CSV table of C-alpha atoms and ligand atoms in Angstrom, one decimal:
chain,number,residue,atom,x,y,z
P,4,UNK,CA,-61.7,65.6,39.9
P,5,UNK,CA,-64.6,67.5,41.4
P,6,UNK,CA,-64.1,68.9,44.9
P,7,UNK,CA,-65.5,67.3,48.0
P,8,UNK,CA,-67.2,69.4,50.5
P,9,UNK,CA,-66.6,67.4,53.9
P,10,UNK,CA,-67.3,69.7,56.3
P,11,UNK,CA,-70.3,72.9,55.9
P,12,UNK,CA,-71.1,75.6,58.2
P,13,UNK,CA,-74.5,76.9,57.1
P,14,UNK,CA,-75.7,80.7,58.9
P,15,UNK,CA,-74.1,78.6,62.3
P,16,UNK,CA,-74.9,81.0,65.3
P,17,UNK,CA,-74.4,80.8,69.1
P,18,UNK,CA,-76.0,83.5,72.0
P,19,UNK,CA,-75.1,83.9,75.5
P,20,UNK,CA,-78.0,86.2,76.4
P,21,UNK,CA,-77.1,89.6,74.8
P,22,UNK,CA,-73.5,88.3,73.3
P,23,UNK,CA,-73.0,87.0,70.2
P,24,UNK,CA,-70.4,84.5,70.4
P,25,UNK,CA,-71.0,82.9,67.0
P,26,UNK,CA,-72.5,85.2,64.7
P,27,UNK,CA,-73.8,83.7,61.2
P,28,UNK,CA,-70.8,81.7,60.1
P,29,UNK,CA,-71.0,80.4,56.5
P,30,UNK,CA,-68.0,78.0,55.7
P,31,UNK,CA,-67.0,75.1,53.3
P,32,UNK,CA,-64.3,72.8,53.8
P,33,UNK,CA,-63.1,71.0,50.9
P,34,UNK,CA,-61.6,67.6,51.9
P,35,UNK,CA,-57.7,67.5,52.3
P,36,UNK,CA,-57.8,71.0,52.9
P,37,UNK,CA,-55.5,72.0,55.9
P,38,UNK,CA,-57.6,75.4,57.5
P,39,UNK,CA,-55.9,77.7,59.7
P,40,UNK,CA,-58.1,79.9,62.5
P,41,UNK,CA,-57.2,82.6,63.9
P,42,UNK,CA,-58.4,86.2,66.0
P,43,UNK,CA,-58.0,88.0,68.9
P,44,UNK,CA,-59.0,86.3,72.2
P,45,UNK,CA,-62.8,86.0,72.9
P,46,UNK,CA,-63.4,86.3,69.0
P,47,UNK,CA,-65.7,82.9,69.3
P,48,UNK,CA,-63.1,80.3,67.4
P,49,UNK,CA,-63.3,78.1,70.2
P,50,UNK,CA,-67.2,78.4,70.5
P,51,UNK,CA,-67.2,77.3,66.6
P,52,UNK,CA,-65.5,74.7,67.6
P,53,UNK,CA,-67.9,73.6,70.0
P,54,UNK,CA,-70.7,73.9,67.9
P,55,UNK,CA,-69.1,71.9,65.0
P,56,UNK,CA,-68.2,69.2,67.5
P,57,UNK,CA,-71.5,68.7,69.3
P,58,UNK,CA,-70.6,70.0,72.4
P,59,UNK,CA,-72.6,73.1,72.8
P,60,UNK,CA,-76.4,73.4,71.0
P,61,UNK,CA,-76.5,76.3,68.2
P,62,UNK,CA,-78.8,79.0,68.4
P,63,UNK,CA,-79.6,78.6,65.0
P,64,UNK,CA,-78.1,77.2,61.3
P,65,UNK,CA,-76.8,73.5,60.7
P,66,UNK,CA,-73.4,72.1,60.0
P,67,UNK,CA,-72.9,69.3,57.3
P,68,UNK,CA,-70.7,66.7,57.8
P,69,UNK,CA,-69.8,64.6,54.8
P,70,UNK,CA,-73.0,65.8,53.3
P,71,UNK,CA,-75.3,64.9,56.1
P,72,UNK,CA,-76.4,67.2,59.2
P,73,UNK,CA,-74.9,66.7,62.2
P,74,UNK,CA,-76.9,69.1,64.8
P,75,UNK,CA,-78.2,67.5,67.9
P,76,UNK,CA,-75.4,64.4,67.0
P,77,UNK,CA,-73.7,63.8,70.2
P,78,UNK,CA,-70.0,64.3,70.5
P,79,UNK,CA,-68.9,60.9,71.3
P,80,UNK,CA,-71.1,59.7,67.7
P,81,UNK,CA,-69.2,62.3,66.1
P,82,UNK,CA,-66.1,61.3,66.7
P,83,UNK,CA,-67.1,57.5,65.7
P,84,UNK,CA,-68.3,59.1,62.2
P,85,UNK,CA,-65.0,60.2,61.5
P,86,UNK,CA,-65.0,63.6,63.5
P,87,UNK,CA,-62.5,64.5,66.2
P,88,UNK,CA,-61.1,67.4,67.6
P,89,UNK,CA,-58.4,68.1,70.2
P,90,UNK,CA,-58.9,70.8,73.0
P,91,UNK,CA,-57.5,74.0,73.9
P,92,UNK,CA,-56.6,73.1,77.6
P,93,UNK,CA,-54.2,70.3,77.0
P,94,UNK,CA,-56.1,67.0,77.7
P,95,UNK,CA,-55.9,63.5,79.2
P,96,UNK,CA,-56.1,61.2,81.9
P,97,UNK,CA,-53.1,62.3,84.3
P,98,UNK,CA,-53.5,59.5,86.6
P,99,UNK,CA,-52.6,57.1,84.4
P,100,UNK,CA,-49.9,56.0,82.0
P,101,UNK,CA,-49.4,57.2,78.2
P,102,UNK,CA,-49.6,53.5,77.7
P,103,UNK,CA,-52.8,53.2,79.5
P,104,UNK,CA,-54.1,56.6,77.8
P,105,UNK,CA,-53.4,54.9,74.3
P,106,UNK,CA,-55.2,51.9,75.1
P,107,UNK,CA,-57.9,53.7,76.6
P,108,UNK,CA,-58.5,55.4,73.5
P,109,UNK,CA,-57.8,52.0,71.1
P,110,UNK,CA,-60.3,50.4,72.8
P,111,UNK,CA,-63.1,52.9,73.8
P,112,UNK,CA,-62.7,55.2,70.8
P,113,UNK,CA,-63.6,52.9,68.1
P,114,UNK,CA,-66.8,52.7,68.8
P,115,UNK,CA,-67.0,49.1,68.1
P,116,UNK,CA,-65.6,47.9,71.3
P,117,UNK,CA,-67.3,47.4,74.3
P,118,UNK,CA,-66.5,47.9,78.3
P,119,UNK,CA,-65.4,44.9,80.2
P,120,UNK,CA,-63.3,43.4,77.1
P,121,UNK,CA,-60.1,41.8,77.8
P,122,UNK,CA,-56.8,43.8,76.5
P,123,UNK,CA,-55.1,41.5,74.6
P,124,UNK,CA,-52.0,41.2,72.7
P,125,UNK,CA,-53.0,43.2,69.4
P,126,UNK,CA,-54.1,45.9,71.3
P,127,UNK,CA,-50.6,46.2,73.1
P,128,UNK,CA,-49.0,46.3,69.3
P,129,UNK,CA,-50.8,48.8,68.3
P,130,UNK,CA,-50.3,50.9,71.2
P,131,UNK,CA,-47.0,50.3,70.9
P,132,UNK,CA,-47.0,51.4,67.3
P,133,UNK,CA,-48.9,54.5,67.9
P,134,UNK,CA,-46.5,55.6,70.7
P,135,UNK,CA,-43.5,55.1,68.1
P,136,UNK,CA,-45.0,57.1,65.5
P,137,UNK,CA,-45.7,60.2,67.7
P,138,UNK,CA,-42.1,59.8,69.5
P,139,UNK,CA,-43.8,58.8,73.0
P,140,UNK,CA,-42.4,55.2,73.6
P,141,UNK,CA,-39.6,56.3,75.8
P,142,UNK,CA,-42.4,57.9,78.0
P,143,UNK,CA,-45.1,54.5,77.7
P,144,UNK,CA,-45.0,53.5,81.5
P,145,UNK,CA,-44.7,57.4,82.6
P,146,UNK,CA,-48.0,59.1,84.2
P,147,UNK,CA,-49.2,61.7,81.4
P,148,UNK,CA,-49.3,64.7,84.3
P,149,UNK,CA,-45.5,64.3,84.5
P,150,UNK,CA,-44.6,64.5,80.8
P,151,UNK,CA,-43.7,67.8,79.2
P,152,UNK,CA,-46.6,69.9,77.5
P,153,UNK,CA,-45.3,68.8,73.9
P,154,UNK,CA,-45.3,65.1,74.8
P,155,UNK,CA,-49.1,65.7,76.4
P,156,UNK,CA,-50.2,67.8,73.1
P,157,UNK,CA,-48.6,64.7,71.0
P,158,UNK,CA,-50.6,62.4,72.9
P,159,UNK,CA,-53.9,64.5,72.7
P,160,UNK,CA,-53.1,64.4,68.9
P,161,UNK,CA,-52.3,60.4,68.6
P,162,UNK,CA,-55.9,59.8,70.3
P,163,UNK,CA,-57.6,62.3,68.3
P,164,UNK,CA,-56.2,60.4,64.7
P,165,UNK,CA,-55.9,56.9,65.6
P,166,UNK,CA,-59.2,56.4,64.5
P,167,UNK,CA,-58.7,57.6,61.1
P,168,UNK,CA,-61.0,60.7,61.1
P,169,UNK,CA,-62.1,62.5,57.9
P,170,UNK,CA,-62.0,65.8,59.7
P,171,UNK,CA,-59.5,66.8,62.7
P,172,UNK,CA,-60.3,70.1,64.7
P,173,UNK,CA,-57.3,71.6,66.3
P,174,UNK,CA,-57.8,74.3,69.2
P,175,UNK,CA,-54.6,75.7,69.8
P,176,UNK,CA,-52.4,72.6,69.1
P,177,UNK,CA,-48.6,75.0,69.8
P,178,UNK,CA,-49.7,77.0,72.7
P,179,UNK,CA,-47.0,77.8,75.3
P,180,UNK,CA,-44.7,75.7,73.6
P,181,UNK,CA,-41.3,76.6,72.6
P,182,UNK,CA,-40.4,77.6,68.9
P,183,UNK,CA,-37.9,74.9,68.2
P,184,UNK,CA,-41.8,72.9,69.9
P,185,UNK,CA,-43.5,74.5,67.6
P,186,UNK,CA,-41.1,73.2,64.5
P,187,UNK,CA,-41.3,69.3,66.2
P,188,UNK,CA,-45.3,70.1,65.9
P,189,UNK,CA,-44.9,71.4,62.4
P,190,UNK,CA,-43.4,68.1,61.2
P,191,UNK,CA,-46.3,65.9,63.1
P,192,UNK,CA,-48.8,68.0,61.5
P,193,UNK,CA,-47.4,67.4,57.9
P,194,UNK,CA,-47.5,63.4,59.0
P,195,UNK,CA,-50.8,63.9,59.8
P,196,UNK,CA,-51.6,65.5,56.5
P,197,UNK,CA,-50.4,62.7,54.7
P,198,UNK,CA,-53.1,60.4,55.8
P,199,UNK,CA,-55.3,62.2,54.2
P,200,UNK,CA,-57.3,64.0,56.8
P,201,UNK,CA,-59.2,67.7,56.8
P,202,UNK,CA,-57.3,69.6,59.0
P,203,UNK,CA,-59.3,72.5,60.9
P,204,UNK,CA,-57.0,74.0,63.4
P,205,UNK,CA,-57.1,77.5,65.6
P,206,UNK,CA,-53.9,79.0,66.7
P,207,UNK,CA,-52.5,82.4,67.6
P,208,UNK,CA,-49.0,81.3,66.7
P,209,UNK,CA,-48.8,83.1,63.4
P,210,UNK,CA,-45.4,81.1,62.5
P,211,UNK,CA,-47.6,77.9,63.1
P,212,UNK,CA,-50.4,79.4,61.4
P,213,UNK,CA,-48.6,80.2,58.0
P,214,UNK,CA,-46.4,77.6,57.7
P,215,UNK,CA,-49.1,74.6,58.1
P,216,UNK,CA,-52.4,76.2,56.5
P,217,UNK,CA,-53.0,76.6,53.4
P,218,UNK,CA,-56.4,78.4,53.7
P,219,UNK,CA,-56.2,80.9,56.9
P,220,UNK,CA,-59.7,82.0,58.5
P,221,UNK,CA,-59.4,85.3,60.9
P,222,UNK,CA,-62.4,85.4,63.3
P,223,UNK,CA,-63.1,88.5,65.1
P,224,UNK,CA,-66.8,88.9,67.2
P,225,UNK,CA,-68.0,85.6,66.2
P,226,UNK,CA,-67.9,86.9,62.7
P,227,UNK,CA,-65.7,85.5,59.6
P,228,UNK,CA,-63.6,88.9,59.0
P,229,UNK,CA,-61.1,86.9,56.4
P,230,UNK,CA,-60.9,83.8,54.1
P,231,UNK,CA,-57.7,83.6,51.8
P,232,UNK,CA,-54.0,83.0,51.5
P,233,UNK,CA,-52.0,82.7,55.3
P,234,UNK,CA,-49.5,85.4,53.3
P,235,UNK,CA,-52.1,87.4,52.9
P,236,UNK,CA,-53.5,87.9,56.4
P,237,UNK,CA,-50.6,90.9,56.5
P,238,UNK,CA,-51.9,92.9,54.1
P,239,UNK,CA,-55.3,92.4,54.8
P,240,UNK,CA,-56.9,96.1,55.8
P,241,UNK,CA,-59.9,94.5,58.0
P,242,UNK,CA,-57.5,92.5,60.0
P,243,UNK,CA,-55.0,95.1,60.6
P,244,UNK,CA,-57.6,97.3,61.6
P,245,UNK,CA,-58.9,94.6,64.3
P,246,UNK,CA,-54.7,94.2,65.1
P,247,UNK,CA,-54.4,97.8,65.9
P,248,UNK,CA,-51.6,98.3,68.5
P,249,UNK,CA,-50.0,94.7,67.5
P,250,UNK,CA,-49.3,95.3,63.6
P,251,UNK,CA,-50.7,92.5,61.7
P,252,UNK,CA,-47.4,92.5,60.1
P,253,UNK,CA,-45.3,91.4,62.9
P,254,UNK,CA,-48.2,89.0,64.2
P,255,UNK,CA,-47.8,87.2,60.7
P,256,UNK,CA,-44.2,87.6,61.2
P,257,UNK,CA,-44.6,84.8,64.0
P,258,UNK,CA,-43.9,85.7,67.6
P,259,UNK,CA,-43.7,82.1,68.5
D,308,ATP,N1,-70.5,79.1,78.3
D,308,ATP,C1,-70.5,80.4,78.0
D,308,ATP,N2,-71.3,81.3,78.6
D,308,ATP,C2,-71.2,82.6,78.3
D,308,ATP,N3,-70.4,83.2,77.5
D,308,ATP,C3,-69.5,82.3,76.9
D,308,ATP,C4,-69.5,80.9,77.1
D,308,ATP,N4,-68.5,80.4,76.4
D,308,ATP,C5,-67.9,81.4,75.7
D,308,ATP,N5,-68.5,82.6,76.0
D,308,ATP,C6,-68.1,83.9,75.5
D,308,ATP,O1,-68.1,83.8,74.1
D,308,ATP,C7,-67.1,84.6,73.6
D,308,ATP,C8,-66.2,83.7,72.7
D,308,ATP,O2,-65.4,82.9,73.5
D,308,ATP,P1,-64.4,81.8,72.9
D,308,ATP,O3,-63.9,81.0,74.0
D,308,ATP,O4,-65.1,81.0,71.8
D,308,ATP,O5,-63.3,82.7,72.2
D,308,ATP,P2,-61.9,82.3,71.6
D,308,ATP,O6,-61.9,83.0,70.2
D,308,ATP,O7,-61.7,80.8,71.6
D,308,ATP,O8,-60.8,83.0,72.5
D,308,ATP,P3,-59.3,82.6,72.9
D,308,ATP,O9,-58.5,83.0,71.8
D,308,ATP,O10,-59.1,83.4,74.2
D,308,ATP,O11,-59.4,81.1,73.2
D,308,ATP,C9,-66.3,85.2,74.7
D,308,ATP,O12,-66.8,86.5,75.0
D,308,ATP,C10,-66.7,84.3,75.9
D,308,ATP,O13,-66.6,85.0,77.1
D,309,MG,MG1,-60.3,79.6,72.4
């Protein structure tokens, strides 16, 4: 079966002024594929993402999206097409339950629904289902700024794919979480693969990284400095090089 292309970065650029923070990306995304991003901080992953995901304007190229372009699509219309992503700065509404956050999400992120509609009892079922498949029922009347960070990344991650996306963007999905964390993370990740869905995540966790990818991407000033195997990141002489002082070895070795 021929491959399909879901997601295409074509010459994708951002400027702030004199700095580059995107620089001329080129990148295809077959679908299924699970793609691991990483590079040193301030490298522009997060700014890729942002472009991809409608939430800053390009300074020049276009991005494909199942074949059609996406530039100047708003973020919210994005995610209704079957694009979502999850943020680096751990999101969601603190002041109010995981229940509530599920449903919020059920109802608003469809984009079918509309505001003012009456939560009824298949919306509670489904919540419910959703909080038992990412191990958050225990915490459904607790206020999301109480729970630990994993429980708030899990949650960040349930409302990102409850919708069924083609493509899910990850930025920094393990950060500051604990390695036996990061293994819970690693298992969620391989139920999210099973659905199906394009997996595009950045992370400096190179444990994380290696273990879940199985295409890694290194960034390094807004440029594409590596496309290949996540074993291969170590040997690679362009990344070491942009490693120096923190072998590449040891970073693929996965200080968690
Ligand atoms: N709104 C903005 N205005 C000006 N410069 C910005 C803006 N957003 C990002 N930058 C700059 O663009 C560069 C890339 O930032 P970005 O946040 O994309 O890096 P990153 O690779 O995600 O880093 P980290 O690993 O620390 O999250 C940095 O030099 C940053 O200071
Ligand atoms: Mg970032």
């Amino acid at each position: 079966m021929a491959e399909q292309c879901i997601l295409e970065c074509r010459n994708v650029s951002k400027h702030y002024g004199a700095l580059v923070a995107v620089d001329d990306i080129d990148l295809r995304i077959q679908s299924g594929e699970t793609v691991g991003i990483g590079g040193p901080n301030g490298a522009g992953k997060t700014t890729f993402f942002d472009l991809i995901s409608g939430l800053t304007a390009v300074s020049g190229g276009q991005v494909l999206f199942n074949g059609d372009p996406i530039i100047g699509v708003p973020p919210h219309q994005l995610f209704h097409m079957g694009l979502a992503r999850t943020f680096q700065v751990t999101d969601g509404f603190g002041s109010l339950s995981v229940e509530q956050n599920i449903l919020a999400s059920l109802v608003y992120g469809g984009g079918k629904e509309r505001p003012g509609i009456l939560l009824g009892k298949r919306h509670r079922m489904r919540a419910a289902e959703i909080m038992e498949e990412y191990h958050l029922s225990h915490l459904a009347q607790a206020m999301v700024s109480d729970i630990p960070a994993l429980d708030r990344k899990k949650l960040m991650v349930a409302t990102a794919v409850m919708h069924d996306p083609k493509v899910l963007l990850l930025d920094e999905p393990v950060g500051g979480l604990t390695p036996p964390e990061i293994d819970a993370f690693i298992e969620l990740m391989a139920d999210v693969r099973k659905k199906g869905i394009s997996i595009v995540f950045i992370e400096h966790v190179m444990r994380f990284l290696t273990t879940v990818a199985d295409r890694a991407l290194i960034m390094h000033q807004g440029r594409l400095i590596y496309d290949g195997t996540p074993q291969g990141i170590a040997s690679d002489e362009t990344v070491k090089s942009v490693y120096l002082g923190s072998s590449a070895d040891q970073m693929v070795g996965g200080a968690a």
